[in-house]
Short mmCIF file of C-alpha atoms in Angstrom, two decimals:
data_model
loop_
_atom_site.label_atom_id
_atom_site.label_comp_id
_atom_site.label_asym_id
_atom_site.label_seq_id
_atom_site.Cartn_x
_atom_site.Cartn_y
_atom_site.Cartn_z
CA UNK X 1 -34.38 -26.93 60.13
CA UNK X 2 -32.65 -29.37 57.18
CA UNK X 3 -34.52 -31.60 55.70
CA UNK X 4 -34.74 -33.15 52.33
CA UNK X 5 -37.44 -34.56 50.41
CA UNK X 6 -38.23 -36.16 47.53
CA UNK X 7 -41.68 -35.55 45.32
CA UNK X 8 -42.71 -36.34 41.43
CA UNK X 9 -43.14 -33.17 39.80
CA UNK X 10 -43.83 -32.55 35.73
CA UNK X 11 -40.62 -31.01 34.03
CA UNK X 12 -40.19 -29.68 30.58
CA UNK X 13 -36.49 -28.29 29.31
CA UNK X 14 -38.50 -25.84 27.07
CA UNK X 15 -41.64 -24.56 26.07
CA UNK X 16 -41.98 -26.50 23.15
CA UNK X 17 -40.37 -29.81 24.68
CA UNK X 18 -42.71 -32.12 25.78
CA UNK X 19 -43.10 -32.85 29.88
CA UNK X 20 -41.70 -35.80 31.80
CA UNK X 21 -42.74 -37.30 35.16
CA UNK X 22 -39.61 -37.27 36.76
CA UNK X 23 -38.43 -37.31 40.40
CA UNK X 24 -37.47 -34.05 42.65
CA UNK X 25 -35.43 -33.23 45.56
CA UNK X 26 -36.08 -30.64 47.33
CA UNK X 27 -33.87 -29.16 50.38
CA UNK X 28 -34.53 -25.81 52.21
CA UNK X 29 -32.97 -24.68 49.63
CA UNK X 30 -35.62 -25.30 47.76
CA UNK X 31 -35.79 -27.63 44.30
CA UNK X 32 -32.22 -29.08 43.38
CA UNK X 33 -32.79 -28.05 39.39
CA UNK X 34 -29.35 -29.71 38.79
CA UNK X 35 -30.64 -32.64 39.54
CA UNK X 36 -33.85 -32.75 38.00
CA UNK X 37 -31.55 -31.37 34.41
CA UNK X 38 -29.45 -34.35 35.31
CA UNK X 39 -32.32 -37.07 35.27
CA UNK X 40 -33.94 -35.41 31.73
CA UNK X 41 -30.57 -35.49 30.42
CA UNK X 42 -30.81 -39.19 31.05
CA UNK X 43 -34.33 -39.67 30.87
CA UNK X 44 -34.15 -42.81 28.24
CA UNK X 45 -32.88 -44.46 31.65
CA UNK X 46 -36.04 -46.63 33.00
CA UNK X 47 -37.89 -45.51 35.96
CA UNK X 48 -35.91 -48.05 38.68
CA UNK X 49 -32.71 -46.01 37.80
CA UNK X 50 -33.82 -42.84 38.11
CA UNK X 51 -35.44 -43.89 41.75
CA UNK X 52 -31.88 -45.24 42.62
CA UNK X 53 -30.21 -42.00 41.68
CA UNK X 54 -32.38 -39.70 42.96
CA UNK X 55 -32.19 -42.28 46.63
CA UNK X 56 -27.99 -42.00 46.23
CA UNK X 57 -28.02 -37.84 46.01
CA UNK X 58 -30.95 -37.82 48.81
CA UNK X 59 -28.65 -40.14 50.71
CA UNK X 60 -25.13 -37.17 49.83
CA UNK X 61 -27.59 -34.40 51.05
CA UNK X 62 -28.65 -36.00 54.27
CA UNK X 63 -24.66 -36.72 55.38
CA UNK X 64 -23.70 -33.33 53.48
CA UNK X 65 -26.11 -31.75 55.89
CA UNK X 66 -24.72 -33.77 59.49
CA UNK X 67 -21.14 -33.68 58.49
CA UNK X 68 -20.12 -30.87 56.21
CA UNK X 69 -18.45 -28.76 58.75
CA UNK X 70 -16.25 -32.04 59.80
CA UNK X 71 -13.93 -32.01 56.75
CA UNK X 72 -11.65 -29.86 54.95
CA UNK X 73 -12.56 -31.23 51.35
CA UNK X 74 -15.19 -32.40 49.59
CA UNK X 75 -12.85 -35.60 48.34
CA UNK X 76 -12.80 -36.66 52.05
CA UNK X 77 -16.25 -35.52 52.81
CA UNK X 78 -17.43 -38.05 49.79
CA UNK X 79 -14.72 -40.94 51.36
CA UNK X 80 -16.35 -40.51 54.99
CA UNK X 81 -19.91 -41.13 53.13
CA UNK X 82 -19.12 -44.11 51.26
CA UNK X 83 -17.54 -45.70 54.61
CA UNK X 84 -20.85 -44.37 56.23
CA UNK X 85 -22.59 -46.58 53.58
CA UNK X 86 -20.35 -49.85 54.10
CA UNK X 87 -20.01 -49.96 57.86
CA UNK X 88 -23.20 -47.50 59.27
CA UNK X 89 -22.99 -44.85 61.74
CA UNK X 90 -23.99 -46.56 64.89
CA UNK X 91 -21.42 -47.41 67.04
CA UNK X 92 -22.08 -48.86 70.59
CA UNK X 93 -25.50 -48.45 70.21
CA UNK X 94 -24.82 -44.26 69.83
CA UNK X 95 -24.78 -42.20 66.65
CA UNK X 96 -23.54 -38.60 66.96
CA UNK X 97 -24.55 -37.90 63.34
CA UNK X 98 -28.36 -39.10 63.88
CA UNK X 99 -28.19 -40.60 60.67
CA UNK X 100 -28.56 -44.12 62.01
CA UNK X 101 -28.01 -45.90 59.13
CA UNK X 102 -27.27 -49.40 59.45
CA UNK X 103 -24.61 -51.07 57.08
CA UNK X 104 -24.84 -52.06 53.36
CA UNK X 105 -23.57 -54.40 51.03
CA UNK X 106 -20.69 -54.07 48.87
CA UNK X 107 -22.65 -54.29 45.80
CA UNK X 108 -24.82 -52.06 46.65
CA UNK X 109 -22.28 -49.05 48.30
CA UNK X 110 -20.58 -49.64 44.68
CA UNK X 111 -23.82 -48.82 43.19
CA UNK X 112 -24.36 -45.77 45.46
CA UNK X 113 -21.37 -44.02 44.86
CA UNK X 114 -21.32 -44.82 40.69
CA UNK X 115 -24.58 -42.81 40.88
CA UNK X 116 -23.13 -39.82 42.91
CA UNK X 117 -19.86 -40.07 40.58
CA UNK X 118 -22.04 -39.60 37.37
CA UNK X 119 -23.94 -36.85 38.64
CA UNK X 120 -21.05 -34.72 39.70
CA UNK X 121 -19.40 -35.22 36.45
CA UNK X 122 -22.21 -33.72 34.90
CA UNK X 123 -22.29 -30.97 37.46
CA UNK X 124 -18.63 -30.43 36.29
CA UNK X 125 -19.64 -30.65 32.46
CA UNK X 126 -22.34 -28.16 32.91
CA UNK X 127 -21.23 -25.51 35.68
CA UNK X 128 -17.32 -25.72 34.90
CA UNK X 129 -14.54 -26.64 37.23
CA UNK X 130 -14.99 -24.09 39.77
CA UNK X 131 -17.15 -26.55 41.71
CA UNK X 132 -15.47 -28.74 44.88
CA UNK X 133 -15.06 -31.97 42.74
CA UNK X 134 -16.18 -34.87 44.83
CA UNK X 135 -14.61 -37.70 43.19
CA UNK X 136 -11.36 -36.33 40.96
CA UNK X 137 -9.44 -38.58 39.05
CA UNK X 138 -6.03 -39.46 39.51
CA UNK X 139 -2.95 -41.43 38.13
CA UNK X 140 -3.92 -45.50 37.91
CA UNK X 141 -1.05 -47.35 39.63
CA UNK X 142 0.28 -50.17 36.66
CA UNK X 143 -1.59 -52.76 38.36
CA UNK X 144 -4.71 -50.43 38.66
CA UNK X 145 -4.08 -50.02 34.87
CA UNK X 146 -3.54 -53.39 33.62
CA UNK X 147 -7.09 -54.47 35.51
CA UNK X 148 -9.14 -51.98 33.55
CA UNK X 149 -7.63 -52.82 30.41
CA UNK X 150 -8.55 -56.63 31.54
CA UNK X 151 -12.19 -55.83 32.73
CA UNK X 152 -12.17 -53.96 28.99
CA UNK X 153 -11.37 -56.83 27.07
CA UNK X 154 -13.70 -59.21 29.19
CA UNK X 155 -16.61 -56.64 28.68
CA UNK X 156 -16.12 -56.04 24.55
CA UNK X 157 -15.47 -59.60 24.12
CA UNK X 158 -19.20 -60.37 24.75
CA UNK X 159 -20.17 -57.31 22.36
CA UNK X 160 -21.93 -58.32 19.27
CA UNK X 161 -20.25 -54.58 18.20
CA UNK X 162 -16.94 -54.91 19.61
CA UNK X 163 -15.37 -54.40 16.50
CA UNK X 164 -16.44 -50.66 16.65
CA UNK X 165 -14.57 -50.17 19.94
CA UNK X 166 -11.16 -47.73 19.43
CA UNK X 167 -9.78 -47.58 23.31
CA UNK X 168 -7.09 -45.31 24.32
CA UNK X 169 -4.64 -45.77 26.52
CA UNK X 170 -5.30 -42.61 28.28
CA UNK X 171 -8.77 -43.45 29.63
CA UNK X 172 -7.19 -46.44 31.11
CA UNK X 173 -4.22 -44.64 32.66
CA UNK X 174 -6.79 -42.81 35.55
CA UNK X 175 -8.70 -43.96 38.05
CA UNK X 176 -11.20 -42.33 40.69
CA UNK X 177 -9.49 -40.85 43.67
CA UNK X 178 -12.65 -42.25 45.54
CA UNK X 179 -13.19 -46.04 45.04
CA UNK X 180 -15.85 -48.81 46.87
CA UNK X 181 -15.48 -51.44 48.44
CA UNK X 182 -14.08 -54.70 46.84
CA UNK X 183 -17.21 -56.91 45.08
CA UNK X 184 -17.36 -60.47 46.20
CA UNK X 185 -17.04 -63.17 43.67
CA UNK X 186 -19.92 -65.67 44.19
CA UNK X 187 -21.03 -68.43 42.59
CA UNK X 188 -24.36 -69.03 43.25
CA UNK X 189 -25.35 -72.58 43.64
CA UNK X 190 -28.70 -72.47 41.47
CA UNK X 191 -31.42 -70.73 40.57
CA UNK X 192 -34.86 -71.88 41.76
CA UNK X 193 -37.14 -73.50 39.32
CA UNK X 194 -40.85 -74.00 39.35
CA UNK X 195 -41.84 -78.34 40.26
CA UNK X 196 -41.98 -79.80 36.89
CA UNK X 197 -44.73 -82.45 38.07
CA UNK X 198 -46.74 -79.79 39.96
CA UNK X 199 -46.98 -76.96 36.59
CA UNK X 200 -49.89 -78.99 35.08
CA UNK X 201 -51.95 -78.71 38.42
CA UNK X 202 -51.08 -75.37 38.89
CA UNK X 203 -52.77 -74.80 35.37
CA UNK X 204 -55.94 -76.68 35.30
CA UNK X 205 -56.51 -76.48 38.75
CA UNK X 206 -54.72 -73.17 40.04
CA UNK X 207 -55.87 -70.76 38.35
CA UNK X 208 -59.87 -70.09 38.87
CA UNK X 209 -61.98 -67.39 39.71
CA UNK X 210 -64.75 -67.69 42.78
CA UNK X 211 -67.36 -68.73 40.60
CA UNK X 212 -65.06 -72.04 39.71
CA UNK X 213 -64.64 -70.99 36.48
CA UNK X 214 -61.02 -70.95 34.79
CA UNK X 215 -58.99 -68.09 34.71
CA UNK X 216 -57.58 -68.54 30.91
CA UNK X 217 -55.52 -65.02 31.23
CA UNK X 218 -53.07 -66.56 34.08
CA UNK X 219 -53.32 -69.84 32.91
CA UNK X 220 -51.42 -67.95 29.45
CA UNK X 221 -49.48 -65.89 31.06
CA UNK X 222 -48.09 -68.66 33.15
CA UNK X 223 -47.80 -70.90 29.92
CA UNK X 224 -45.70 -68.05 28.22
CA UNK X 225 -43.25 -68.00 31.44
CA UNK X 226 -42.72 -71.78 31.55
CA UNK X 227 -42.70 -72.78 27.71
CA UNK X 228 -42.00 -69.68 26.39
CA UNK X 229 -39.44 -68.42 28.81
CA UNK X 230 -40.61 -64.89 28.71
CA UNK X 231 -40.28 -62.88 31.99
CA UNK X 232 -43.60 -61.71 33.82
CA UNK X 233 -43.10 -58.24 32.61
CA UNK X 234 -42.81 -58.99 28.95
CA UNK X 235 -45.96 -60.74 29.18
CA UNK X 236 -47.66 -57.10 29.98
CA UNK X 237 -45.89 -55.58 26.63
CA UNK X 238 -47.69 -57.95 24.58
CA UNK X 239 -50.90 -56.42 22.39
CA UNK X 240 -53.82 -58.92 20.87
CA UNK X 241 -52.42 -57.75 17.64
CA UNK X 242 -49.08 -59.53 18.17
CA UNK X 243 -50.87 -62.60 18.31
CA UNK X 244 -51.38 -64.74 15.13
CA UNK X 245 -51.58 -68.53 14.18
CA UNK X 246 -49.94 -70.67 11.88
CA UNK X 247 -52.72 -72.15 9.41
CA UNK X 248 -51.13 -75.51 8.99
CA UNK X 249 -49.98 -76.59 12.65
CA UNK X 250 -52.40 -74.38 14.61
CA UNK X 251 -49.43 -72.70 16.61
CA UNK X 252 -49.75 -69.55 18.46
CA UNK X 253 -47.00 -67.23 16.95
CA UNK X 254 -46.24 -64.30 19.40
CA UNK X 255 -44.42 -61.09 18.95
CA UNK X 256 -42.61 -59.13 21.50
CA UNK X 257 -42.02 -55.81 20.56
CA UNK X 258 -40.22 -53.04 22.20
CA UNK X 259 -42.50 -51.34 24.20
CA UNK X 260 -42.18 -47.63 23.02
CA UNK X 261 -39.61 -47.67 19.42
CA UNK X 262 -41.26 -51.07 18.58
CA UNK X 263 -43.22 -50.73 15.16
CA UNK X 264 -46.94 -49.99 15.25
CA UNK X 265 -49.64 -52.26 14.82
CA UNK X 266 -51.30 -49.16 12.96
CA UNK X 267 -49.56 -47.89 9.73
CA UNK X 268 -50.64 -44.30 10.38
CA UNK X 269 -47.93 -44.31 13.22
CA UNK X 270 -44.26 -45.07 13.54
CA UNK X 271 -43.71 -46.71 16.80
CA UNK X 272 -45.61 -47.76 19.40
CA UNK X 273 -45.32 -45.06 21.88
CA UNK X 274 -47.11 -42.91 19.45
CA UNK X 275 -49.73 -45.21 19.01
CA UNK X 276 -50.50 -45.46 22.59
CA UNK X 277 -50.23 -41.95 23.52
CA UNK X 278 -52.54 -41.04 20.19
CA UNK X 279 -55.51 -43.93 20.23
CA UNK X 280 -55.29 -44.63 23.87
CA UNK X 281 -53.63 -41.56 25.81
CA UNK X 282 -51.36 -44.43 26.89
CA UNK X 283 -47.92 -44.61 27.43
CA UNK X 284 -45.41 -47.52 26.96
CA UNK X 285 -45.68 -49.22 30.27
CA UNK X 286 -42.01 -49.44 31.35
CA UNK X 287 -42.58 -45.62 31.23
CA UNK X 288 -44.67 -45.49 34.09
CA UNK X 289 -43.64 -44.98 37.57
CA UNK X 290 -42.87 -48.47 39.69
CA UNK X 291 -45.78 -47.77 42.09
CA UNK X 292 -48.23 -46.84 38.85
CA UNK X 293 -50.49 -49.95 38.68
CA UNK X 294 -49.36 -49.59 34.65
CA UNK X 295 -45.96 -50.19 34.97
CA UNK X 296 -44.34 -53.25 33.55
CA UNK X 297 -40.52 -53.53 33.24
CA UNK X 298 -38.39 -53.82 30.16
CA UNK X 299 -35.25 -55.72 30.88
CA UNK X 300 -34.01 -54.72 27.14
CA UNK X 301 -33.63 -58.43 25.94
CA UNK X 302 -32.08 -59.70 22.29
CA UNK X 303 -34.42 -57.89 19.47
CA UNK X 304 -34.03 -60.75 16.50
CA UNK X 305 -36.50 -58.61 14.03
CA UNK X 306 -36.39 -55.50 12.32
CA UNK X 307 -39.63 -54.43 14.02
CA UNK X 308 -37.85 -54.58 17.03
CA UNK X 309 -38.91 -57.62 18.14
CA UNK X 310 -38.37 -60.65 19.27
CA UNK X 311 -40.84 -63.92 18.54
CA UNK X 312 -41.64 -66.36 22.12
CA UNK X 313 -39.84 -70.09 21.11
CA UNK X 314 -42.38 -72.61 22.52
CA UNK X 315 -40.57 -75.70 24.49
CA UNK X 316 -41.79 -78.22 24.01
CA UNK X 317 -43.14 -77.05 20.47
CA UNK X 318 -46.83 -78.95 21.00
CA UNK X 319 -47.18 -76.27 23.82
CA UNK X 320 -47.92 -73.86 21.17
CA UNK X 321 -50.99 -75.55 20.44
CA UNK X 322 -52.42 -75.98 23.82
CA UNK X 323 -51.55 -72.30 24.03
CA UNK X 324 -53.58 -71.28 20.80
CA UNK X 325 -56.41 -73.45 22.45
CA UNK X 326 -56.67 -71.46 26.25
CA UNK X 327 -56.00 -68.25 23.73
CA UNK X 328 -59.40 -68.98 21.90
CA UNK X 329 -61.43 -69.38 25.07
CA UNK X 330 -60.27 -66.43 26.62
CA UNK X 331 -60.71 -64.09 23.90
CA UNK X 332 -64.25 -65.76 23.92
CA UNK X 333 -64.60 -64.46 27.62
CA UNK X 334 -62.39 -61.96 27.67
CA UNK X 335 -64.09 -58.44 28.90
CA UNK X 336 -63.86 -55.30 26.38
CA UNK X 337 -61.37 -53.13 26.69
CA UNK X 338 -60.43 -49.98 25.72
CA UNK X 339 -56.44 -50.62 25.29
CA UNK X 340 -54.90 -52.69 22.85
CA UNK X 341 -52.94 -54.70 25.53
CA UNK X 342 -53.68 -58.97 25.47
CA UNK X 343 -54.10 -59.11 28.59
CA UNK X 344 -56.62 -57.04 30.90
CA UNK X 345 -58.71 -57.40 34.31
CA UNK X 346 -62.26 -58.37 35.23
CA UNK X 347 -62.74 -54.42 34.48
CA UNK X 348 -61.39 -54.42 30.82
CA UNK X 349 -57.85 -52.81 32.08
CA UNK X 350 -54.67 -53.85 31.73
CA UNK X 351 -53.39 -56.30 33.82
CA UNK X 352 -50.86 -54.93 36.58
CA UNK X 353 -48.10 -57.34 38.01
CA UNK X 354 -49.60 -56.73 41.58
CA UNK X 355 -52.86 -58.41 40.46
CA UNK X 356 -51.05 -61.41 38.73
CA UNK X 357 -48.62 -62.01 41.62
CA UNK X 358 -51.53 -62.14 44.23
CA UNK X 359 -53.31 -64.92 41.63
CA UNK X 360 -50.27 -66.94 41.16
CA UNK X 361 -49.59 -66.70 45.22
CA UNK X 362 -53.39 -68.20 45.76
CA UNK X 363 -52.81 -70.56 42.39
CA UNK X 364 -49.86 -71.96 44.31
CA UNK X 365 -51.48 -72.20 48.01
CA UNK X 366 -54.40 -73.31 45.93
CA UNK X 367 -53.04 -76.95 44.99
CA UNK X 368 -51.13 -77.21 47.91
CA UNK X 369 -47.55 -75.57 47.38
CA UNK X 370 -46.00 -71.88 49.36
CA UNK X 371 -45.30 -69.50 47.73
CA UNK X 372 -41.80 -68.97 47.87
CA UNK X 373 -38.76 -67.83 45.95
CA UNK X 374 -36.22 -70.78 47.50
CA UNK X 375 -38.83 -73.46 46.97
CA UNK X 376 -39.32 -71.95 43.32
CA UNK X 377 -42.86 -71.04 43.51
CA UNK X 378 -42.67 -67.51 42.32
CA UNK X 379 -43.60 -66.50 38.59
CA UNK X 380 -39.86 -65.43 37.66
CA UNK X 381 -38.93 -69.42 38.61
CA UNK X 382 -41.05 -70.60 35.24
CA UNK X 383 -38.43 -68.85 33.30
CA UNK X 384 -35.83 -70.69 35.02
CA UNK X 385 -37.96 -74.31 34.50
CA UNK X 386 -38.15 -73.75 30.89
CA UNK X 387 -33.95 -72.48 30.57
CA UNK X 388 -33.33 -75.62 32.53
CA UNK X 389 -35.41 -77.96 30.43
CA UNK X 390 -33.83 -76.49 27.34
CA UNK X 391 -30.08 -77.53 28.87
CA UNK X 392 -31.69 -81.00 29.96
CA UNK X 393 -32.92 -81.33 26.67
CA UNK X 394 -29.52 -81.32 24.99
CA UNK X 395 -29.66 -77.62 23.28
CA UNK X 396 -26.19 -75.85 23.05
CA UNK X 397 -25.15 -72.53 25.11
CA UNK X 398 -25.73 -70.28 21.71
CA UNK X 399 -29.27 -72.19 21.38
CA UNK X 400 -30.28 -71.27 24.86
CA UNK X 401 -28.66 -67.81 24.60
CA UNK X 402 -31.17 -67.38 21.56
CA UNK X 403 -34.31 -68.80 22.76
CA UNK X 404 -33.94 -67.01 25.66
CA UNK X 405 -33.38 -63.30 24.03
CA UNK X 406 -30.18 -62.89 26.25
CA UNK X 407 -27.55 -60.55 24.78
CA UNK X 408 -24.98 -61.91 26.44
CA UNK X 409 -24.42 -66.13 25.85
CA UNK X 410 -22.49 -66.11 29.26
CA UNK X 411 -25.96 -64.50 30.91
CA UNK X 412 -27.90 -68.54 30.19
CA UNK X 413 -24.63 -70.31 31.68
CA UNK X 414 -26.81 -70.58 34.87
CA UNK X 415 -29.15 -73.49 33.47
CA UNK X 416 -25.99 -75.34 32.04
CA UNK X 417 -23.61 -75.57 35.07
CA UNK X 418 -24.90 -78.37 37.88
CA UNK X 419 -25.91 -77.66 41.10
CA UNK X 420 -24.02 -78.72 44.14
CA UNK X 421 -26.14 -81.66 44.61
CA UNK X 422 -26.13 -82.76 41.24
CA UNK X 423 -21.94 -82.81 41.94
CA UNK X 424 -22.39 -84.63 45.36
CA UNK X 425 -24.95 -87.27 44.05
CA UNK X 426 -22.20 -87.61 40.78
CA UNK X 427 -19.35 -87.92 43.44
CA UNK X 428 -21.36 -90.96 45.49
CA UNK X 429 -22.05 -92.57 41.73
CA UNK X 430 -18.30 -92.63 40.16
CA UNK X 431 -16.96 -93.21 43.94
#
């Protein structure tokens, strides 16, 4: 019988390479070796793309297996499975394929088949041409042409190396034979930002253990999302030694470093993924599998530092006090641990994102709010409160774009453009 599963297994390219945790598929077949050379080959990728990959070829193989014997090519074999994606295989309540997929987003179908495209070019770089290729290319039609050349431009323009950029016409002048569906242009309305006149209550009174004692670890992260504008998972990067104070105003001045290249706190080593794996047997925790309790994103923000770093921008700038303040008593408190992170558990571990979520949820509940993404009492919506208060507070696109570590200065346009309401309720005042 077909089947095809999916399993972590340890891979090394050679004896003296070292081994990476890295997804599998196995079919009857047995293991699908291309595909695990494919993911070392990229394995700088983070974990969540390698899961998405590995989901798009397990997604080919399942079809492959139902529908092979239906098409003459593997071109149209490849355009039945990407209309499979957008429009499902149930029809009238009856699936001959026993797939019984429902259907998918544009967005998403796009992403799908951009993973199975990459794959099988590296099939055809490794193995040769004498493969079926799945997605050739093929002549771009002048408008075809002119639109790549545009989406190009629009791309490089935003580059901060776009100077270094030597196009030719020629890669413009193909296209796949195999293309998904058109993307929808939205604009969304707003993002969703934690209640101003509630984040004080959520802070002194939120965030407590049992006992009734505070819970100064939350109370900082939570201060580093709202008035620092750092996302959850930087927060988790962070080590006690990237914490220091400024003698004169008694600010907390905080370093976020790149979690494996970033420069070690320890001379002896390089980077930091050195240090952890030597001292700690650690490894940089955007490393780790999304289900390990260790893992913490990396969403590869601006670097400003030669360390590889990037230093938190406290808004308003007396919240770096009040932050040195909490940061005193919880280091007072805070249980010994045996990694180098800031901030750890009750145990003396680090901190997962599970844990903190589950405290902010009973924070929120806990002074009287939901927890909820549209009502913008999740932990991402501090970082959208503090991008918002920097536009209400008069700074420029380029000073947002900076304080906020985006790479892009069109990526902070989102806290500068008004909502729908704010239009409306300007409408009713100039009417």
């Amino acid at each position: 019988m077909a089947y095809t599963l999916k399993r972590r297994v340890s891979y090394k390219a050679s004896a003296a390479s070292l081994s990476h945790n890295l997804p599998a598929i196995f079919t009857k077949s047995g293991l699908l070796i291309s595909h695990l050379r494919y993911l070392y080959s990229n394995r700088g990728k983070s974990p969540s793309w390698m899961e998405r990959n590995t989901f798009a070829v397990e997604l080919l193989l399942k079809f492959i297996e139902r529908q092979v014997s239906n098409f003459s090519s593997a071109t149209e074999l490849l355009r039945a499975f990407v209309e499979a994606l957008q429009f499902g295989t149930i029809q009238d309540g009856q699936d001959s394929s026993g797939l019984f997929w429902s259907t998918r987003r544009n967005e998403d179908v796009n992403v799908l088949l951009h993973h199975i495209t990459d794959y099988c070019d590296y099939l055809d770089t490794v193995y040769g041409t004498d493969l079926p290729k799945l997605n050739p290319l093929r002549k771009a039609t002048h408008a075809e042409e002119r639109l790549q050349w545009c989406a190009y431009y629009r791309r490089h323009s935003r580059s901060f190396l776009n100077h270094l950029a030597n196009p030719s016409r020629q890669q413009f002048s193909v296209v796949r034979m195999i293309r998904g569906p058109e993307r929808h242009l939205v604009d969304i309305e707003a993002v969703y930002r934690f209640p101003e006149n509630r984040i004080e209550d959520l802070l002194l009174h939120g965030f407590v253990f049992p006992s009734g004692e505070p819970d100064y670890a939350s109370q900082l992260i939570v201060m580093l999302m709202h008035f620092g504008g750092l996302r959850l998972s930087e927060c988790f990067h962070i080590y006690v030694h990237d914490v220091h104070l400024d003698q004169k105003s008694g600010s907390a001045l905080i370093s976020v470093f790149h979690p494996s290249d970033g420069q070690s706190p320890d001379e002896r080593f390089c980077k930091r993924n050195e240090y952890l794996a030597t001292k700690y047997r650690l490894n940089p925790r955007n490393e780790y599998s999304r289900s390990h309790r260790l893992y913490a994103g990396w969403k590869g923000p601006l670097l400003t530092n030669r360390n590889l770093s990037f230093d938190v921008m406290f808004y308003p700038a007396s919240k770096a006090v009040e932050f040195t303040l909490v940061l005193q008593k919880y280091l007072a408190t805070k249980p010994s641990s045996e990694s180098p992170f800031l901030f750890v558990n009750s145990k003396g571990n680090p901190e997962s994102k599970k844990n903190f979520y589950q405290k902010h949820n009973r924070a929120v509940r806990r002074i009287g709010l939901e927890p909820s993404k549209s009502l913008g009492t999740t932990p991402h919506a501090h970082r959208h409160s503090y991008g918002y208060r920097l536009s209400q507070g008069g700074f420029s696109q380029l000073e947002i774009q900076k304080a906020m570590h985006h790479k892009s200065p069109e990526s902070c346009l989102v806290y500068l453009k008004p909502s729908d309401d704010e239009v409306r309720r300007q409408m009713r005042d100039t009417h």
